[in-house]
Coordinates of C-alpha atoms (C1' of nucleotides) in Angstrom, one line a residue:
Chain P
X1 CA 28.3 136.5 81.3
X2 CA 31.3 137.4 83.6
X3 CA 35.0 136.4 83.3
X4 CA 35.5 133.4 85.4
X5 CA 39.2 134.4 88.0
X6 CA 38.9 131.3 90.2
X7 CA 38.9 126.9 90.0
X8 CA 35.3 126.3 90.7
X9 CA 34.6 125.2 87.6
X10 CA 36.8 122.6 87.7
X11 CA 35.3 121.8 91.5
X12 CA 32.1 121.5 90.1
X13 CA 32.7 119.1 87.2
X14 CA 34.7 116.8 89.5
X15 CA 32.6 116.8 91.5
X16 CA 29.6 114.8 89.6
X17 CA 31.8 112.1 89.4
X18 CA 33.8 112.3 92.4
X19 CA 32.6 112.2 96.1
X20 CA 35.1 115.5 97.2
X21 CA 35.0 116.9 100.9
X22 CA 35.0 120.4 102.0
X23 CA 39.1 120.6 102.5
X24 CA 39.3 117.9 98.7
X25 CA 37.7 121.2 97.4
X26 CA 39.3 123.8 98.8
X27 CA 42.2 122.2 97.6
X28 CA 41.4 122.5 94.7
X29 CA 40.9 125.8 94.6
X30 CA 44.0 126.0 95.9
X31 CA 45.7 125.1 93.0
X32 CA 48.1 127.9 91.3
X33 CA 47.5 128.3 88.3
X34 CA 48.2 131.7 85.8
X35 CA 45.1 132.7 83.7
X36 CA 45.4 133.4 80.0
X37 CA 42.2 135.0 77.9
X38 CA 43.1 133.7 74.2
X39 CA 41.6 135.5 70.9
X40 CA 39.7 133.3 68.3
X41 CA 41.8 130.3 66.1
X42 CA 45.2 130.8 68.7
X43 CA 47.4 128.0 69.2
X44 CA 47.2 127.0 72.7
X45 CA 49.6 124.0 73.2
X46 CA 51.9 122.7 69.3
X47 CA 52.1 119.0 68.7
X48 CA 56.1 118.1 69.9
X49 CA 56.6 120.8 71.9
X50 CA 57.3 120.1 75.6
X51 CA 55.0 120.9 78.2
X52 CA 54.5 121.7 82.0
X53 CA 51.5 123.0 83.0
X54 CA 47.7 121.7 82.3
X55 CA 45.2 124.3 80.8
X56 CA 41.3 124.2 82.3
X57 CA 39.1 126.1 79.8
X58 CA 37.3 128.6 81.8
X59 CA 35.3 129.8 78.9
X60 CA 34.3 129.7 75.6
X61 CA 34.9 126.4 73.6
X62 CA 38.3 124.7 72.0
X63 CA 39.4 121.9 70.0
X64 CA 42.4 119.8 69.8
X65 CA 43.4 118.6 66.1
X66 CA 46.1 117.0 63.9
X67 CA 47.1 118.7 60.4
X68 CA 48.3 115.1 58.5
X69 CA 51.5 115.2 56.1
X70 CA 49.1 116.9 53.1
X71 CA 48.1 119.8 54.9
X72 CA 44.1 117.9 55.3
X73 CA 44.0 118.5 59.5
X74 CA 41.2 116.1 62.1
X75 CA 39.5 117.0 65.1
X76 CA 40.0 114.8 68.1
X77 CA 37.3 116.5 69.8
X78 CA 35.9 119.6 70.9
X79 CA 36.3 121.2 74.7
X80 CA 33.5 123.2 77.1
X81 CA 34.1 125.3 80.1
X82 CA 35.5 123.1 83.2
X83 CA 37.8 121.1 81.1
X84 CA 40.9 120.0 81.1
X85 CA 42.1 120.8 77.0
X86 CA 45.3 120.2 77.9
X87 CA 45.9 117.4 81.3
X88 CA 46.8 114.1 78.3
X89 CA 49.9 116.4 77.1
X90 CA 50.7 117.7 80.4
X91 CA 51.0 114.2 81.8
X92 CA 52.4 112.6 79.3
X93 CA 55.4 115.8 79.1
X94 CA 55.5 116.3 74.9
X95 CA 52.4 117.0 73.4
X96 CA 51.3 115.1 70.6
X97 CA 48.4 116.8 69.1
X98 CA 47.7 120.7 69.1
X99 CA 45.7 122.5 71.6
X100 CA 43.3 125.8 70.0
X101 CA 41.0 127.9 70.6
X102 CA 37.5 128.1 68.6
X103 CA 36.3 131.1 70.0
X104 CA 37.6 133.9 72.9
X105 CA 38.5 131.8 75.6
X106 CA 39.8 132.1 78.8
X107 CA 42.3 129.5 80.4
X108 CA 44.1 128.0 83.9
X109 CA 47.0 127.1 83.0
X110 CA 47.9 125.0 86.6
X111 CA 51.5 124.1 86.7
X112 CA 51.8 120.7 86.0
X113 CA 54.2 119.6 89.1
X114 CA 51.3 121.6 91.1
X115 CA 48.7 118.7 90.3
X116 CA 51.1 115.9 90.3
X117 CA 50.9 116.9 94.2
X118 CA 48.1 117.3 95.0
X119 CA 47.1 114.4 92.9
X120 CA 50.1 112.7 95.1
X121 CA 49.1 113.2 98.5
X122 CA 44.8 113.3 97.6
X123 CA 44.1 110.0 96.3
X124 CA 40.3 111.3 96.1
X125 CA 42.1 114.1 93.8
X126 CA 44.1 111.9 92.4
X127 CA 41.2 108.9 91.1
X128 CA 38.8 112.4 89.8
X129 CA 41.5 113.2 87.8
X130 CA 42.9 109.6 86.4
X131 CA 38.9 109.8 85.8
X132 CA 38.4 113.0 83.9
X133 CA 41.6 111.4 81.7
X134 CA 39.4 107.7 81.1
X135 CA 36.4 109.5 80.1
X136 CA 38.7 111.5 77.4
X137 CA 40.1 108.2 76.3
X138 CA 36.5 107.1 76.3
X139 CA 35.6 109.7 73.6
X140 CA 38.1 109.2 71.9
X141 CA 36.8 105.3 70.7
X142 CA 33.3 106.4 70.2
X143 CA 35.1 109.3 68.1
X144 CA 37.1 106.1 65.9
X145 CA 33.3 104.3 65.8
X146 CA 31.7 107.8 64.4
X147 CA 34.2 108.4 61.8
X148 CA 35.1 105.7 60.5
X149 CA 31.8 103.6 60.5
X150 CA 28.7 106.1 60.3
X151 CA 27.5 107.9 57.4
X152 CA 27.8 111.8 56.8
X153 CA 24.1 111.7 57.7
X154 CA 24.4 109.6 60.9
X155 CA 28.1 111.2 62.1
X156 CA 26.9 114.8 62.1
X157 CA 24.2 113.4 64.3
X158 CA 26.4 111.7 66.5
X159 CA 28.7 114.9 67.0
X160 CA 26.1 117.0 68.1
X161 CA 24.5 114.5 70.1
X162 CA 27.6 114.2 72.1
X163 CA 27.6 118.0 72.3
X164 CA 24.0 118.8 72.9
X165 CA 24.2 116.0 75.6
X166 CA 27.5 117.1 77.5
X167 CA 26.2 121.5 77.6
X168 CA 22.7 120.1 79.2
X169 CA 25.1 118.6 81.2
X170 CA 27.1 121.3 82.0
X171 CA 24.3 123.6 82.8
X172 CA 24.5 126.0 79.4
X173 CA 21.8 126.4 77.5
X174 CA 18.2 126.1 78.0
X175 CA 14.8 124.3 75.8
X176 CA 17.3 122.6 73.5
X177 CA 18.1 126.0 72.3
X178 CA 22.4 126.6 72.6
X179 CA 25.7 129.0 71.8
X180 CA 26.9 127.0 69.3
X181 CA 29.8 128.8 67.6
X182 CA 31.4 126.0 65.5
X183 CA 31.8 126.4 61.8
X184 CA 30.7 123.8 59.1
X185 CA 34.2 123.9 58.3
X186 CA 34.6 122.8 61.6
X187 CA 32.3 120.5 62.2
X188 CA 33.5 119.2 58.7
X189 CA 36.9 118.7 60.2
X190 CA 35.5 116.5 63.4
X191 CA 33.8 114.2 61.0
X192 CA 36.4 113.8 58.5
X193 CA 33.4 114.7 56.0
X194 CA 34.3 117.8 53.5
X195 CA 32.6 121.8 54.5
X196 CA 30.4 121.1 51.3
X197 CA 29.1 118.2 52.2
X198 CA 29.1 118.5 55.5
X199 CA 26.3 121.6 54.6
X200 CA 24.5 119.4 53.3
X201 CA 24.2 117.3 55.9
X202 CA 22.7 119.9 58.0
X203 CA 20.1 120.8 55.4
X204 CA 18.8 117.2 55.6
X205 CA 19.0 117.2 59.1
X206 CA 16.5 120.8 58.9
X207 CA 14.3 119.9 56.5
X208 CA 13.5 116.5 58.6
X209 CA 12.9 119.0 61.2
X210 CA 15.8 117.6 64.1
X211 CA 17.8 121.2 64.4
X212 CA 17.7 124.7 63.9
X213 CA 21.3 125.6 63.4
X214 CA 21.8 129.2 62.9
X215 CA 24.1 132.4 63.6
X216 CA 25.7 130.4 66.0
X217 CA 23.2 129.0 68.1
X218 CA 21.8 125.3 68.2
X219 CA 18.2 124.3 69.2
X220 CA 17.0 120.6 69.0
X221 CA 13.9 120.2 68.4
X222 CA 14.0 116.4 67.9
X223 CA 15.6 115.2 70.7
X224 CA 14.5 111.4 69.8
X225 CA 15.2 111.8 66.4
X226 CA 18.7 112.4 66.6
X227 CA 19.2 109.9 68.9
X228 CA 18.2 107.6 66.5
X229 CA 20.2 109.1 63.4
X230 CA 23.1 109.8 65.2
X231 CA 23.1 106.2 66.6
X232 CA 23.7 107.9 69.8
X233 CA 23.7 105.7 73.2
X234 CA 25.3 108.0 75.9
X235 CA 26.8 105.3 78.2
X236 CA 30.5 105.4 76.8
X237 CA 30.7 109.4 78.4
X238 CA 30.2 108.3 81.8
X239 CA 27.7 110.8 83.1
X240 CA 25.2 108.2 84.2
X241 CA 24.0 109.6 87.6
Chain U
X1 CA 56.3 79.2 72.3
X2 CA 56.2 78.3 76.0
X3 CA 53.1 79.5 78.0
X4 CA 52.6 82.0 80.8
X5 CA 52.6 81.8 83.9
X6 CA 53.4 84.9 85.4
X7 CA 53.5 88.9 85.8
X8 CA 56.9 89.3 84.1
X9 CA 55.9 90.5 80.8
X10 CA 53.5 93.6 82.2
X11 CA 57.3 94.5 84.7
X12 CA 59.4 94.4 81.8
X13 CA 57.4 97.2 79.8
X14 CA 56.7 98.8 82.0
X15 CA 60.2 99.6 83.3
X16 CA 60.5 100.9 79.6
X17 CA 58.6 104.4 80.2
X18 CA 58.6 104.2 84.5
X19 CA 60.9 103.3 87.1
X20 CA 60.8 100.7 88.5
X21 CA 62.7 99.6 91.7
X22 CA 63.0 96.5 92.3
X23 CA 60.8 96.6 95.7
X24 CA 58.0 98.0 92.9
X25 CA 58.9 95.3 90.2
X26 CA 57.8 92.2 93.1
X27 CA 55.0 94.3 93.9
X28 CA 53.3 94.0 90.2
X29 CA 54.7 90.0 90.5
X30 CA 52.3 89.4 94.2
X31 CA 49.9 91.4 92.3
X32 CA 46.8 88.1 92.5
X33 CA 45.4 87.3 89.3
X34 CA 43.2 84.8 87.7
X35 CA 45.3 82.8 84.8
X36 CA 43.1 81.9 82.3
X37 CA 43.1 80.8 78.4
X38 CA 41.3 81.7 75.7
X39 CA 39.8 80.4 72.2
X40 CA 40.0 82.2 68.4
X41 CA 36.6 85.3 69.3
X42 CA 36.3 84.7 72.4
X43 CA 34.8 87.9 74.5
X44 CA 36.5 89.1 77.1
X45 CA 34.6 92.2 78.2
X46 CA 31.1 93.1 76.6
X47 CA 29.8 96.9 76.9
X48 CA 27.0 97.7 79.2
X49 CA 29.3 95.3 81.5
X50 CA 30.1 96.2 84.9
X51 CA 33.3 95.7 85.9
X52 CA 35.1 94.3 88.9
X53 CA 39.0 92.8 87.0
X54 CA 41.6 94.6 84.7
X55 CA 42.8 92.0 82.3
X56 CA 46.7 91.2 81.2
X57 CA 47.2 89.8 78.1
X58 CA 50.2 87.5 78.6
X59 CA 50.2 85.8 74.9
X60 CA 48.2 86.1 71.7
X61 CA 46.2 89.1 69.6
X62 CA 43.2 90.4 71.3
X63 CA 41.6 93.8 70.1
X64 CA 38.8 96.9 71.2
X65 CA 35.8 96.9 69.6
X66 CA 31.9 98.9 69.4
X67 CA 29.2 97.3 67.2
X68 CA 26.3 99.7 65.1
X69 CA 22.9 98.6 65.3
X70 CA 23.0 98.0 61.8
X71 CA 25.7 95.0 62.5
X72 CA 28.7 97.1 61.8
X73 CA 31.4 96.6 63.9
X74 CA 34.8 98.9 64.1
X75 CA 37.7 98.2 65.5
X76 CA 39.3 100.3 68.0
X77 CA 42.4 98.9 69.1
X78 CA 45.1 95.6 69.2
X79 CA 46.6 94.8 71.3
X80 CA 49.9 92.5 71.9
X81 CA 51.3 90.0 74.7
X82 CA 52.0 92.5 78.2
X83 CA 49.4 94.7 77.3
X84 CA 46.6 95.6 79.7
X85 CA 43.0 95.5 77.7
X86 CA 40.8 96.3 80.4
X87 CA 42.3 98.6 82.1
X88 CA 40.0 101.3 80.6
X89 CA 36.4 99.7 80.9
X90 CA 38.2 98.0 84.9
X91 CA 38.5 101.3 86.1
X92 CA 35.4 103.6 84.9
X93 CA 33.2 101.0 86.2
X94 CA 30.7 100.3 83.3
X95 CA 32.2 98.7 80.0
X96 CA 31.9 101.1 77.5
X97 CA 32.9 98.8 74.5
X98 CA 33.7 94.6 73.9
X99 CA 37.2 92.7 73.7
X100 CA 38.0 89.5 72.3
X101 CA 40.4 88.0 71.9
X102 CA 41.8 87.3 68.3
X103 CA 43.5 83.6 68.1
X104 CA 44.5 81.7 71.4
X105 CA 45.3 84.2 75.0
X106 CA 46.5 84.3 77.7
X107 CA 45.4 86.2 79.8
X108 CA 45.8 87.2 83.5
X109 CA 42.7 88.4 85.3
X110 CA 43.2 91.0 88.1
X111 CA 40.8 92.2 90.5
X112 CA 40.6 95.9 90.6
X113 CA 40.2 96.1 94.2
X114 CA 44.2 94.6 94.3
X115 CA 45.4 97.5 91.3
X116 CA 43.7 100.0 93.4
X117 CA 45.5 98.7 96.9
X118 CA 48.8 98.8 95.0
X119 CA 49.1 101.9 93.2
X120 CA 47.3 103.8 96.0
X121 CA 50.2 103.2 98.0
X122 CA 53.0 102.5 95.2
X123 CA 53.4 106.6 93.2
X124 CA 55.6 105.1 91.1
X125 CA 53.4 102.2 89.6
X126 CA 50.9 104.2 90.3
X127 CA 52.3 106.4 87.4
X128 CA 53.2 104.0 85.1
X129 CA 49.7 102.4 85.0
X130 CA 48.2 105.6 84.5
X131 CA 50.8 106.4 81.3
X132 CA 49.6 103.6 79.9
X133 CA 46.2 104.9 79.5
X134 CA 47.6 107.8 78.6
X135 CA 48.9 105.7 75.7
X136 CA 46.1 104.1 75.0
X137 CA 44.5 107.2 74.5
X138 CA 47.4 109.4 72.5
X139 CA 46.6 106.2 69.9
X140 CA 43.2 106.5 70.2
X141 CA 43.8 109.5 69.3
X142 CA 45.6 108.4 66.0
X143 CA 43.3 106.5 65.1
X144 CA 40.9 109.2 64.6
X145 CA 43.0 110.6 62.3
X146 CA 43.4 107.4 60.7
X147 CA 40.0 106.5 59.6
X148 CA 38.3 109.8 59.4
X149 CA 41.6 112.1 57.4
X150 CA 43.3 109.2 55.3
X151 CA 42.9 107.3 52.4
X152 CA 42.3 103.4 52.3
X153 CA 46.3 103.4 51.1
X154 CA 47.5 105.4 53.6
X155 CA 45.3 104.2 56.0
X156 CA 46.7 100.4 55.3
X157 CA 49.8 101.5 55.2
X158 CA 49.7 103.5 58.7
X159 CA 48.2 100.8 60.4
X160 CA 50.3 98.4 59.6
X161 CA 53.3 100.9 60.9
X162 CA 51.9 101.0 64.6
X163 CA 51.5 97.3 64.7
X164 CA 54.8 96.6 63.3
X165 CA 56.6 99.4 65.7
X166 CA 55.1 98.0 69.0
X167 CA 55.6 94.5 68.4
X168 CA 58.9 95.5 67.2
X169 CA 59.5 97.2 70.5
X170 CA 57.8 95.3 72.2
X171 CA 61.2 91.8 70.8
X172 CA 58.6 90.3 68.3
X173 CA 59.9 88.9 65.5
X174 CA 63.0 89.5 63.7
X175 CA 64.5 91.5 59.9
X176 CA 61.2 92.9 59.7
X177 CA 59.1 89.4 59.8
X178 CA 55.8 89.2 62.1
X179 CA 53.7 86.9 63.2
X180 CA 50.3 88.2 61.6
X181 CA 47.4 86.5 62.1
X182 CA 45.3 89.5 61.6
X183 CA 42.3 89.1 58.8
X184 CA 41.7 90.8 55.6
X185 CA 38.0 92.0 57.4
X186 CA 39.9 92.7 61.3
X187 CA 42.1 94.9 59.4
X188 CA 38.4 96.5 57.8
X189 CA 37.0 96.6 60.7
X190 CA 39.7 98.6 62.2
X191 CA 40.7 101.3 59.0
X192 CA 36.9 101.4 58.0
X193 CA 36.9 100.5 55.3
X194 CA 35.7 97.0 53.3
X195 CA 37.6 94.2 53.6
X196 CA 36.8 93.7 49.8
X197 CA 38.2 97.3 49.3
X198 CA 41.0 96.1 52.2
X199 CA 42.6 93.1 49.7
X200 CA 42.5 95.8 46.9
X201 CA 44.5 97.6 48.7
X202 CA 46.4 95.8 50.2
X203 CA 47.7 93.6 46.6
X204 CA 49.3 97.4 45.9
X205 CA 51.2 97.7 48.5
X206 CA 52.3 93.8 47.6
X207 CA 52.8 94.6 43.9
X208 CA 54.9 98.3 45.1
X209 CA 57.4 96.1 47.5
X210 CA 56.4 97.8 50.4
X211 CA 55.4 94.3 52.3
X212 CA 54.6 90.8 52.1
X213 CA 51.6 89.2 53.8
X214 CA 50.6 85.8 53.1
X215 CA 50.0 82.9 55.2
X216 CA 49.6 84.8 58.7
X217 CA 53.2 86.7 58.8
X218 CA 54.3 90.2 57.3
X219 CA 57.2 90.5 55.9
X220 CA 58.2 95.0 56.1
X221 CA 60.2 94.9 53.1
X222 CA 60.8 98.8 53.1
X223 CA 60.1 99.9 56.2
X224 CA 60.4 104.0 54.9
X225 CA 58.0 103.5 52.1
X226 CA 55.7 101.6 54.9
X227 CA 56.0 104.6 56.6
X228 CA 56.1 107.6 54.2
X229 CA 52.5 105.4 52.7
X230 CA 51.7 105.6 55.9
X231 CA 52.5 109.3 56.7
X232 CA 53.8 107.4 60.1
X233 CA 55.6 109.2 62.4
X234 CA 56.4 107.5 65.9
X235 CA 55.3 110.8 68.2
X236 CA 52.2 109.6 68.8
X237 CA 53.3 106.1 70.6
X238 CA 55.7 108.1 73.6
X239 CA 58.3 105.6 73.3
X240 CA 61.4 107.8 73.0
X241 CA 63.4 106.0 74.6
Chain K
dC1 C1' 40.5 65.4 51.8
dG2 C1' 36.5 67.2 51.9
dT3 C1' 34.1 71.2 54.7
dT4 C1' 34.4 75.8 55.4
dA5 C1' 37.0 79.7 56.1
dA6 C1' 39.7 83.6 54.2
dT7 C1' 41.0 85.8 49.9
dT8 C1' 40.3 87.8 45.6
dT9 C1' 38.1 89.8 41.0
dG10 C1' 34.6 91.7 37.8
dA11 C1' 31.2 94.8 37.2
dG12 C1' 28.0 98.7 38.3
dA13 C1' 26.2 101.9 41.6
dC14 C1' 26.7 105.2 45.2
dC15 C1' 27.7 108.6 48.2
dA16 C1' 31.1 112.3 49.2
dT17 C1' 34.6 114.9 46.7
dT18 C1' 36.5 118.5 44.2
dC19 C1' 36.3 122.9 42.0
dA20 C1' 33.9 127.3 40.4
dA21 C1' 30.9 130.1 42.3
dT22 C1' 27.1 132.7 44.1
dT23 C1' 24.4 134.3 48.3
dT24 C1' 24.4 135.4 52.9
dC25 C1' 26.5 136.4 57.5
dG26 C1' 29.1 139.3 60.7
dG27 C1' 31.2 142.9 61.5
dT28 C1' 34.1 147.5 60.9
dG29 C1' 35.2 151.9 59.7
dG30 C1' 32.7 155.9 57.5
Chain G
dC1 C1' 23.4 154.0 60.1
dC2 C1' 24.5 152.4 55.6
dA3 C1' 28.7 150.7 53.2
dC4 C1' 31.9 147.6 52.2
dC5 C1' 34.1 143.7 53.6
dG6 C1' 36.4 139.3 54.8
dA7 C1' 34.1 134.7 56.5
dA8 C1' 31.0 131.6 56.6
dA9 C1' 27.5 128.8 53.5
dT10 C1' 24.8 127.7 50.2
dT11 C1' 24.2 125.6 44.9
dG12 C1' 25.5 123.1 40.5
dA13 C1' 27.5 120.0 37.8
dA14 C1' 31.2 116.8 37.5
dT15 C1' 34.6 113.2 38.3
dG16 C1' 36.3 109.5 41.9
dG17 C1' 37.7 106.5 45.3
dT18 C1' 35.4 103.3 47.9
dC19 C1' 30.7 100.2 48.4
dT20 C1' 27.8 96.2 47.4
dC21 C1' 27.1 91.4 45.5
dA22 C1' 28.3 87.7 43.8
dA23 C1' 30.5 84.1 42.2
dA24 C1' 35.6 82.3 41.5
dT25 C1' 39.0 80.9 44.1
dT26 C1' 43.2 79.8 47.6
dA27 C1' 43.8 78.7 52.0
dA28 C1' 43.3 76.4 56.4
dC29 C1' 41.8 73.0 59.7
dG30 C1' 40.2 69.2 61.8

DNA sequence: CGTTAATTTGAGACCATTCAATTTCGGTGG
DNA sequence: CCACCGAAATTGAATGGTCTCAAATTAACG
């Protein structure tokens, strides 16, 4: 696939939940940004760091995480192209979590001031940005539930449901067949399990013919059963059309 | 304590992270609202419900929660007076979680339209509201970490640290002595543990002289040790002065 | 002062972890 | 194109933290 060189993915995504005029779209595309390519596992932002930019993922996968004193790691969210991976940190001024690339990524780095100016003068865009941060928050809430109250099988299934749902919505994949570069260790760190147990849990989902997962490709064999297994209800993603 | 009849708690809180002028304050106090009293365990908003208002907690404690298909409950956040308990739901239009009172509560119910008008015309206030939702999100992220990667002792300790920190900051309590009406079952539902195990964990914290907790009152006996036990770092609360 | 809610205690079962070893996969260089 | 290498995935067995189920005790409240 070709590299991405403008902010059109962002426009496309916001157009789904907000009513942007042609001028709005042009204004977004006119945002100043620096394009930057990250290798695998590179740090985009570090916890504690003062931030002056907001980062948009144009291509590749990324994730947010926090490290514990004892060395443990908790992944807090995954991100797919067209998403702001660092709006929350950017707006608050001091990063409260780490943002890392998962594979080779292309990012657009927008100065916070430029984004703030745009949202100050344009209510429609302001609302779109705000809604983005609110949907982020809703996803975090669901993750608290996932990690707090579901058993390993439901946790993994739920996470897969969420990612597949978002990938589908962004136009990625076809016939339930997706690029899925997450390692089992990353799945484990996102669900609060160990890599070993994640492995066994995935095997059980495969055995029951809910999914196929290998070589970085995920196939959903039985979407309904997967949702059932994961106690998945898409409401929290606020993507109803 | 006397009942609260205006939005001054909100003004007081926002003034801590935002630079509000006298006009800004007056504009906030001029927001139209309905005052409503809730008994213990009353539902303020239900998941799935369409929302037209934003609710501010004036007095008492409240919490957000989600119910699982299997009957389990996960508490997602606790709220103390002056906080928006329902800004996220209110802005998104459809509630993705339940909001419940914990004890007798007084709430101010502000029509979403009034809040949106105010933020549309006043950039300073808009930023204050936005920052509020972003700090909420940061707290959710930390809860994912708490529930996902810490053992029972650290989970409980961390939750206590967060609540004490926020209570202190809002001016409640003195000498590490706080009104603390949460039941062990609620603590359990917030940490992803069972009530039984929460009980044993609290006993261990008491035995080690970190806290005293009974009759709805919490005393912090050793703040540093409690933070240590809970792996607590206040950064995520974004309250640095 | 009775009644219900909340806390506490005990014992056994189980889900997930830990630790270690093995196999497979993906990429690289000869 | 195959040999090699490190990363990722897989397997096994033993341990352990937390849960479950029940019963007993204590606190809260009208």
